[in-house]
Amino acid sequence: MTTRQIEVYNNSYFNTLLWDGCIAENGLRNDRPAIRNGFFSDTVLQSADLPGTKVYTYYSDYSYNYWEYVPGTGEYVRYQETDDMRNGKEEKYEPLMDNVTSEQVHAANVVVLFAYHTFANPFNQEDEVYNIDLTGSGEAYVFRDGEAFVARWYRTNKNQPLLLAGMNGTPINMRPGITFYEVIGTNSFASQGDGEWFFHHATP
């Protein structure tokens, strides 16, 4: 290899905790960026299909979680498994905490995407390292403001953004803030009742 330039863009790090001091020292602006409305709206512009106050996702007996809607904040908070469910053991959860903010992980929108999962080779299959195809379209569920929207996701190319639309083709407006995506296999199945939704991951 005749050049080491690759190290320049693969080895640039910055301590974000020092950002405030950096902008003050260099006289930089730190205004909140003006984000175009686009597909974001404080109010729900579409009619919700069903209530969506809890969203459970089961990837395996070892990995599962749920999001719970908090009306006071208008956001969902995350709970993560603390033990596996082998041999009929019950589910166990604790709040998932952000080590930087010391707050519980939260999101204004939770989106569950059904996408095709494959293995590139036998070694990946043995280690369960998936290739996830997020081009084309697929089934989706969008949760915001304690409500659930049955949707489709669309992405025409790898360099294009992902679009979420209702079953009638109308784009679904997201609540401004953090959006968290749960990506599961196309053979996954969903069930719901009384505002609680359950998603069980299954490949491909």
XYZ file of N, CA and C in Angstrom:
612
model
N 0.853 -1.199 0.000
C 0.000 0.000 0.000
C 0.886 1.244 0.000
N 0.704 2.124 -0.972
C 1.601 3.266 -1.147
C 1.133 4.504 -0.405
N -0.066 4.515 0.091
C -0.559 5.705 0.783
C -1.256 5.312 2.071
N -1.180 6.211 3.045
C -1.848 5.980 4.322
C -2.966 6.992 4.534
N -3.440 7.600 3.443
C -4.455 8.638 3.581
C -5.743 8.122 4.212
N -5.982 6.815 4.067
C -7.206 6.261 4.635
C -7.274 6.497 6.142
N -6.101 6.585 6.796
C -6.087 6.798 8.233
C -6.626 8.175 8.607
N -6.547 9.122 7.682
C -6.991 10.481 7.986
C -8.482 10.509 8.274
N -9.269 9.881 7.405
C -10.706 9.954 7.603
C -11.259 8.796 8.438
N -10.435 7.821 8.763
C -10.905 6.734 9.618
C -10.455 6.894 11.065
N -9.682 7.918 11.343
C -9.139 8.076 12.686
C -9.275 9.509 13.190
N -10.383 10.135 12.899
C -10.662 11.477 13.401
C -11.695 11.364 14.517
N -11.333 11.799 15.705
C -12.212 11.671 16.863
C -12.379 13.028 17.533
N -13.517 13.208 18.184
C -13.773 14.460 18.886
C -14.593 14.163 20.128
N -14.176 14.727 21.242
C -14.909 14.574 22.502
C -16.050 15.579 22.519
N -17.274 15.115 22.325
C -18.421 16.026 22.230
C -18.674 16.782 23.526
N -18.164 16.279 24.646
C -18.340 16.994 25.913
C -17.564 18.312 25.922
N -16.570 18.437 25.028
C -15.761 19.660 24.956
C -16.288 20.649 23.924
N -17.425 20.331 23.290
C -17.920 21.151 22.187
C -18.250 22.571 22.629
N -18.928 22.741 23.762
C -19.305 24.085 24.217
C -18.076 24.970 24.399
N -17.033 24.418 25.006
C -15.809 25.196 25.187
C -15.130 25.518 23.873
N -15.211 24.601 22.929
C -14.585 24.799 21.614
C -15.236 25.952 20.861
N -16.569 26.007 20.854
C -17.231 27.076 20.110
C -17.031 28.428 20.785
N -16.943 28.427 22.123
C -16.701 29.689 22.829
C -15.291 30.207 22.541
N -14.320 29.322 22.547
C -12.923 29.708 22.320
C -12.698 30.217 20.907
N -13.415 29.644 19.944
C -13.213 30.008 18.544
C -14.269 30.960 18.004
N -15.154 31.442 18.869
C -16.171 32.394 18.435
C -17.136 31.833 17.416
N -17.445 30.550 17.523
C -18.347 29.912 16.573
C -19.796 30.037 17.029
N -20.699 29.909 16.095
C -22.126 29.934 16.412
C -22.586 28.525 16.766
N -23.535 28.466 17.677
C -24.093 27.174 18.068
C -25.612 27.264 18.122
N -26.172 27.971 17.129
C -27.625 28.117 17.093
C -28.277 26.787 16.747
N -29.494 26.623 17.232
C -30.261 25.438 16.871
C -30.563 25.493 15.372
N -30.272 24.433 14.631
C -30.505 24.484 13.179
C -31.981 24.613 12.853
N -32.258 25.357 11.799
C -33.638 25.503 11.339
C -33.978 24.303 10.468
N -34.833 23.445 10.989
C -35.208 22.236 10.263
C -36.517 22.484 9.530
N -36.503 22.226 8.240
C -37.735 22.375 7.474
C -38.786 21.404 7.986
N -40.033 21.821 7.919
C -41.112 20.977 8.425
C -41.070 19.592 7.798
N -40.944 19.531 6.476
C -40.838 18.239 5.812
C -41.914 17.287 6.269
N -41.481 16.145 6.809
C -42.418 15.144 7.297
C -42.537 15.183 8.817
N -42.234 16.333 9.417
C -42.339 16.471 10.861
C -43.474 17.422 11.208
N -44.208 17.097 12.265
C -45.312 17.945 12.695
C -45.614 17.664 14.158
N -45.853 18.745 14.931
C -46.224 18.576 16.337
C -47.592 17.936 16.486
N -48.433 18.122 15.504
C -49.776 17.552 15.553
C -49.874 16.378 14.587
N -50.736 15.444 14.920
C -50.944 14.287 14.057
C -51.831 14.704 12.898
N -51.308 14.615 11.680
C -52.057 15.053 10.510
C -52.839 13.913 9.868
N -52.558 12.679 10.303
C -53.275 11.534 9.773
C -54.156 10.937 10.866
N -55.133 10.186 10.471
C -55.976 9.480 11.428
C -55.258 8.212 11.862
N -55.095 8.051 13.174
C -54.420 6.868 13.689
C -55.287 5.635 13.480
N -54.632 4.503 13.291
C -55.365 3.257 13.109
C -55.828 2.682 14.441
N -54.942 2.735 15.462
C -55.232 2.134 16.757
C -54.382 2.821 17.820
N -54.728 2.678 19.103
C -53.831 3.189 20.142
C -52.523 2.410 20.157
N -51.455 3.087 20.564
C -50.142 2.439 20.629
C -49.359 2.973 21.808
N -49.611 2.430 22.992
C -48.990 2.936 24.214
C -47.809 2.097 24.684
N -47.731 0.844 24.241
C -46.584 -0.008 24.558
C -46.198 -0.786 23.308
N -44.891 -0.861 23.071
C -44.391 -1.540 21.873
C -43.318 -2.540 22.297
N -43.651 -3.808 22.260
C -42.725 -4.880 22.626
C -42.069 -5.451 21.366
N -40.757 -5.689 21.433
C -40.044 -6.342 20.335
C -39.219 -7.488 20.902
N -39.440 -8.668 20.342
C -38.723 -9.868 20.781
C -37.825 -10.345 19.638
N -36.523 -10.112 19.792
C -35.574 -10.601 18.795
C -35.215 -12.065 19.054
N -35.132 -12.431 20.305
C -34.816 -13.804 20.684
C -35.104 -13.951 22.173
N -34.835 -15.143 22.709
C -34.982 -15.350 24.154
C -33.972 -14.532 24.944
N -32.942 -14.059 24.254
C -31.875 -13.319 24.919
C -31.982 -11.810 24.719
N -32.727 -11.389 23.737
C -32.782 -9.965 23.384
C -34.223 -9.541 23.135
N -34.742 -8.737 24.031
C -36.111 -8.239 23.898
C -36.227 -6.919 24.655
N -37.227 -6.129 24.327
C -37.371 -4.805 24.923
C -38.795 -4.310 24.748
N -39.098 -3.194 25.381
C -40.357 -2.519 25.069
C -40.218 -1.017 25.284
N -41.077 -0.296 24.579
C -41.204 1.154 24.707
C -42.564 1.455 25.323
N -42.596 2.403 26.249
C -43.861 2.780 26.890
C -44.109 4.275 26.712
N -45.308 4.600 26.309
C -45.655 6.003 26.065
C -45.904 6.719 27.385
N -45.338 7.931 27.512
C -45.510 8.772 28.702
C -46.291 10.009 28.280
N -47.585 10.096 28.616
C -48.395 11.235 28.158
C -47.838 12.589 28.575
N -47.199 12.658 29.753
C -46.694 13.936 30.243
C -45.608 14.541 29.377
N -44.829 13.702 28.705
C -43.743 14.185 27.847
C -44.066 14.035 26.366
N -45.064 13.221 26.050
C -45.382 12.957 24.649
C -44.370 12.057 23.973
N -43.550 11.355 24.771
C -42.517 10.488 24.215
C -42.640 9.070 24.765
N -41.859 8.188 24.164
C -41.774 6.803 24.611
C -40.447 6.601 25.340
N -40.466 5.809 26.417
C -39.232 5.484 27.132
C -38.949 3.993 26.966
N -37.664 3.641 27.005
C -37.220 2.293 26.646
C -36.902 1.452 27.883
N -37.353 0.209 27.855
C -37.017 -0.797 28.858
C -36.342 -1.972 28.152
N -35.290 -2.500 28.766
C -34.490 -3.556 28.146
C -34.477 -4.796 29.031
N -34.305 -5.965 28.383
C -34.273 -7.216 29.145
C -33.091 -7.245 30.104
N -33.277 -7.936 31.235
C -32.191 -8.121 32.199
C -31.832 -9.589 32.369
N -32.600 -10.471 31.731
C -32.329 -11.904 31.806
C -32.938 -12.568 30.579
N -32.463 -13.754 30.253
C -33.037 -14.458 29.110
C -34.344 -15.142 29.503
N -35.061 -15.652 28.502
C -36.350 -16.309 28.740
C -36.266 -17.815 28.494
N -35.076 -18.368 28.570
C -34.933 -19.802 28.335
C -35.658 -20.613 29.401
N -36.085 -21.809 28.991
C -36.716 -22.763 29.902
C -37.933 -22.180 30.610
N -38.668 -21.329 29.886
C -39.921 -20.819 30.424
C -39.790 -19.706 31.441
N -38.601 -19.105 31.549
C -38.438 -18.010 32.507
C -39.250 -16.794 32.074
N -39.756 -16.037 33.043
C -40.554 -14.854 32.750
C -39.673 -13.713 32.251
N -40.302 -12.802 31.535
C -39.594 -11.611 31.059
C -39.187 -10.736 32.246
N -38.004 -10.143 32.155
C -37.529 -9.221 33.185
C -36.963 -7.982 32.504
N -37.365 -6.810 32.984
C -36.961 -5.554 32.356
C -36.440 -4.567 33.397
N -35.608 -3.666 32.915
C -35.208 -2.478 33.669
C -35.146 -1.309 32.697
N -35.309 -0.079 33.193
C -35.155 1.079 32.305
C -33.774 1.075 31.653
N -33.737 1.377 30.359
C -32.465 1.491 29.641
C -31.970 2.923 29.794
N -30.816 3.089 30.435
C -30.313 4.416 30.758
C -29.216 4.842 29.783
N -29.201 6.130 29.485
C -28.163 6.738 28.657
C -27.006 7.135 29.574
N -25.825 6.563 29.356
C -24.690 6.836 30.237
C -24.172 8.265 30.121
N -24.479 8.939 29.014
C -24.019 10.317 28.846
C -24.920 11.284 29.602
N -26.240 11.121 29.446
C -27.188 12.059 30.058
C -27.717 11.580 31.400
N -27.492 10.303 31.721
C -28.054 9.676 32.932
C -29.577 9.681 32.924
N -30.166 9.830 31.748
C -31.615 9.776 31.601
C -32.010 8.469 30.932
N -33.277 8.101 31.117
C -33.767 6.918 30.434
C -33.849 7.199 28.935
N -33.450 6.228 28.131
C -33.507 6.381 26.677
C -34.950 6.647 26.263
N -35.142 7.650 25.408
C -36.497 8.061 25.042
C -36.540 8.417 23.563
N -37.732 8.426 23.001
C -37.906 8.758 21.585
C -39.291 9.334 21.367
N -39.366 10.311 20.468
C -40.660 10.888 20.109
C -41.433 9.953 19.193
N -40.695 9.182 18.384
C -41.305 8.244 17.439
C -40.604 6.899 17.553
N -41.382 5.847 17.511
C -40.838 4.491 17.431
C -41.398 3.861 16.161
N -40.505 3.359 15.310
C -40.913 2.778 14.030
C -40.417 1.339 13.958
N -41.308 0.431 13.641
C -40.943 -0.973 13.453
C -40.964 -1.271 11.958
N -39.819 -1.685 11.425
C -39.691 -1.985 9.999
C -39.518 -3.487 9.790
N -40.215 -4.024 8.812
C -40.021 -5.406 8.390
C -39.109 -5.380 7.159
N -37.935 -5.991 7.252
C -36.972 -5.954 6.150
C -36.331 -7.322 5.965
N -35.889 -7.581 4.738
C -35.343 -8.887 4.377
C -33.966 -9.078 5.000
N -33.785 -10.193 5.728
C -32.523 -10.536 6.382
C -31.886 -11.726 5.665
N -30.611 -11.613 5.315
C -29.894 -12.722 4.683
C -28.505 -12.848 5.301
N -27.825 -13.942 4.960
C -26.439 -14.160 5.377
C -25.544 -14.125 4.146
N -24.406 -13.471 4.255
C -23.488 -13.365 3.124
C -22.717 -14.659 2.900
N -22.487 -15.415 3.968
C -21.707 -16.644 3.857
C -21.997 -17.532 5.067
N -21.527 -18.784 5.060
C -21.796 -19.690 6.184
C -21.252 -19.197 7.521
N -20.140 -18.454 7.483
C -19.575 -17.948 8.731
C -20.512 -16.924 9.363
N -21.067 -16.032 8.531
C -22.037 -15.068 9.045
C -23.274 -15.768 9.581
N -23.678 -16.832 8.910
C -24.856 -17.565 9.365
C -24.604 -18.205 10.730
N -23.420 -18.761 10.899
C -23.085 -19.391 12.178
C -23.068 -18.368 13.306
N -22.582 -17.158 13.007
C -22.507 -16.095 14.016
C -23.764 -15.230 14.056
N -24.725 -15.525 13.174
C -25.960 -14.749 13.057
C -25.676 -13.271 12.796
N -24.789 -13.020 11.831
C -24.497 -11.661 11.374
C -25.292 -11.447 10.090
N -26.335 -10.639 10.174
C -27.267 -10.495 9.058
C -26.876 -9.366 8.110
N -27.181 -9.551 6.835
C -27.254 -8.454 5.877
C -28.719 -8.059 5.781
N -29.029 -6.817 6.051
C -30.418 -6.354 6.061
C -30.645 -5.459 4.850
N -31.586 -5.839 4.013
C -31.870 -5.097 2.782
C -32.938 -4.043 3.052
N -32.503 -2.792 3.089
C -33.428 -1.680 3.323
C -33.653 -0.878 2.051
N -33.702 -1.565 0.924
C -34.129 -0.927 -0.317
C -35.403 -1.606 -0.789
N -36.177 -0.869 -1.573
C -37.464 -1.395 -2.031
C -38.583 -0.885 -1.146
N -39.359 -1.800 -0.596
C -40.460 -1.402 0.284
C -40.798 -2.558 1.202
N -41.565 -2.257 2.232
C -41.937 -3.302 3.176
C -42.952 -2.813 4.182
N -43.360 -3.733 5.025
C -44.352 -3.453 6.067
C -43.721 -2.610 7.169
N -44.515 -1.732 7.782
C -44.008 -0.890 8.864
C -45.141 -0.500 9.804
N -44.740 -0.127 11.013
C -45.683 0.386 12.007
C -45.033 1.600 12.655
N -45.787 2.688 12.734
C -45.273 3.941 13.278
C -46.039 4.266 14.555
N -45.291 4.611 15.609
C -45.896 4.955 16.892
C -45.467 6.360 17.291
N -46.446 7.208 17.570
C -46.191 8.558 18.060
C -47.421 9.030 18.820
N -47.208 9.840 19.844
C -48.311 10.421 20.617
C -49.260 9.364 21.165
N -48.736 8.181 21.461
C -49.579 7.128 22.013
C -50.507 6.484 21.008
N -50.239 6.696 19.730
C -51.085 6.149 18.677
C -50.253 5.324 17.698
N -50.932 4.401 17.014
C -50.257 3.491 16.085
C -50.778 3.705 14.674
N -49.851 3.663 13.724
C -50.184 3.830 12.311
C -49.642 2.633 11.538
N -50.516 1.922 10.873
C -50.086 0.841 9.986
C -49.549 1.485 8.715
N -48.354 1.084 8.285
C -47.672 1.840 7.223
C -46.906 0.918 6.284
N -46.305 1.546 5.276
C -45.337 0.926 4.383
C -44.094 1.805 4.366
N -42.929 1.193 4.276
C -41.711 1.970 4.081
C -41.249 1.808 2.635
N -40.649 2.891 2.118
C -40.171 2.917 0.734
C -38.767 3.515 0.709
N -37.890 2.886 -0.058
C -36.538 3.425 -0.262
C -36.066 2.946 -1.620
N -36.009 3.864 -2.565
C -35.754 3.490 -3.955
C -34.301 3.148 -4.225
N -33.380 3.677 -3.399
C -31.962 3.466 -3.645
C -31.214 3.601 -2.331
N -30.019 3.024 -2.263
C -29.250 3.073 -1.024
C -28.867 4.485 -0.623
N -28.753 5.394 -1.600
C -28.375 6.769 -1.268
C -29.581 7.684 -1.108
N -30.768 7.100 -0.972
C -31.989 7.877 -0.797
C -32.552 7.671 0.609
N -33.264 8.675 1.135
C -33.857 8.516 2.468
C -35.027 7.546 2.449
N -35.388 7.102 3.618
C -36.502 6.173 3.767
C -37.790 6.963 3.982
N -38.837 6.604 3.254
C -40.131 7.281 3.346
C -41.139 6.352 3.998
N -41.920 6.895 4.926
C -42.988 6.148 5.583
C -44.323 6.713 5.144
N -45.205 5.840 4.705
C -46.512 6.279 4.216
C -47.596 5.358 4.748
N -48.787 5.928 4.909
C -49.931 5.134 5.315
C -50.355 4.198 4.199
N -51.328 3.356 4.488
C -51.755 2.375 3.498
C -52.421 3.026 2.294
N -52.836 4.284 2.450
C -53.419 5.006 1.311
C -52.367 5.786 0.525
N -51.088 5.648 0.915
C -50.004 6.310 0.202
C -49.649 7.684 0.714
N -50.382 8.200 1.696
C -50.099 9.524 2.249
C -48.914 9.452 3.208
N -47.889 10.309 3.050
C -46.754 10.287 3.974
C -47.194 10.486 5.419
N -46.557 9.779 6.323
C -46.860 9.889 7.751
C -45.924 10.915 8.369
N -46.482 11.900 9.027
C -45.686 12.938 9.674
C -45.157 12.436 11.011
N -43.862 12.628 11.225
C -43.233 12.233 12.474
C -43.264 13.394 13.449
N -43.268 13.087 14.720
C -43.179 14.124 15.736
C -41.731 14.629 15.786
N -41.504 15.945 15.855
C -40.129 16.446 15.952
C -39.419 15.853 17.166
N -38.203 15.413 16.986
C -37.449 14.794 18.072
C -36.746 13.537 17.607
N -36.446 12.677 18.537
C -35.714 11.444 18.260
C -36.654 10.393 17.680
N -36.190 9.702 16.647
C -36.919 8.563 16.080
C -36.062 7.319 16.236
N -36.647 6.265 16.792
C -35.930 5.005 16.987
C -36.559 3.942 16.104
N -35.710 3.223 15.366
C -36.183 2.178 14.459
C -35.870 0.797 15.037
N -36.878 -0.051 15.074
C -36.698 -1.473 15.368
C -36.822 -2.200 14.028
N -35.769 -2.896 13.604
C -35.768 -3.561 12.301
C -35.822 -5.069 12.525
N -36.868 -5.701 11.986
C -37.066 -7.133 12.170
C -37.281 -7.797 10.811
N -37.272 -9.123 10.783
C -37.348 -9.861 9.534
C -38.715 -9.807 8.881
N -38.744 -10.127 7.592
C -40.004 -10.061 6.843
C -41.001 -11.125 7.287
N -40.544 -12.201 7.892
C -41.444 -13.235 8.395
C -41.865 -13.000 9.839
N -41.516 -11.852 10.389
C -41.931 -11.517 11.751
C -43.443 -11.381 11.811
N -43.990 -11.525 13.008
C -45.431 -11.365 13.135
C -45.754 -10.392 14.255
N -46.891 -9.746 14.111
C -47.322 -8.714 15.051
C -48.695 -9.059 15.601
N -48.920 -8.665 16.849
C -50.240 -8.780 17.458
C -50.439 -7.568 18.347
N -51.680 -7.266 18.669
C -51.941 -6.082 19.480
C -53.269 -6.219 20.205
N -53.383 -5.421 21.265
C -54.624 -5.358 22.018
C -54.517 -4.328 23.116
N -55.554 -3.512 23.275
C -55.599 -2.482 24.326
C -54.387 -1.557 24.277
N -53.940 -1.219 23.082
C -52.825 -0.285 22.935
C -51.452 -0.905 23.059
N -51.374 -2.194 23.359
C -50.085 -2.878 23.477
C -49.815 -3.681 22.205
N -48.599 -3.521 21.677
C -48.209 -4.178 20.429
C -47.040 -5.115 20.698
N -47.060 -6.263 20.017
C -46.039 -7.287 20.220
C -45.479 -7.716 18.861
N -44.169 -7.563 18.702
C -43.496 -7.921 17.453
C -42.473 -9.016 17.740
N -42.580 -10.126 17.006
C -41.683 -11.267 17.183
C -40.851 -11.441 15.913
N -39.554 -11.265 16.071
C -38.624 -11.313 14.938
C -38.525 -12.715 14.356
N -38.625 -12.804 13.023
C -38.407 -14.061 12.309
C -37.850 -13.744 10.929
N -36.843 -14.495 10.513
C -36.204 -14.257 9.219
C -36.902 -15.054 8.134
N -36.700 -14.763 6.840
C -35.687 -13.811 6.364
C -36.138 -12.369 6.525
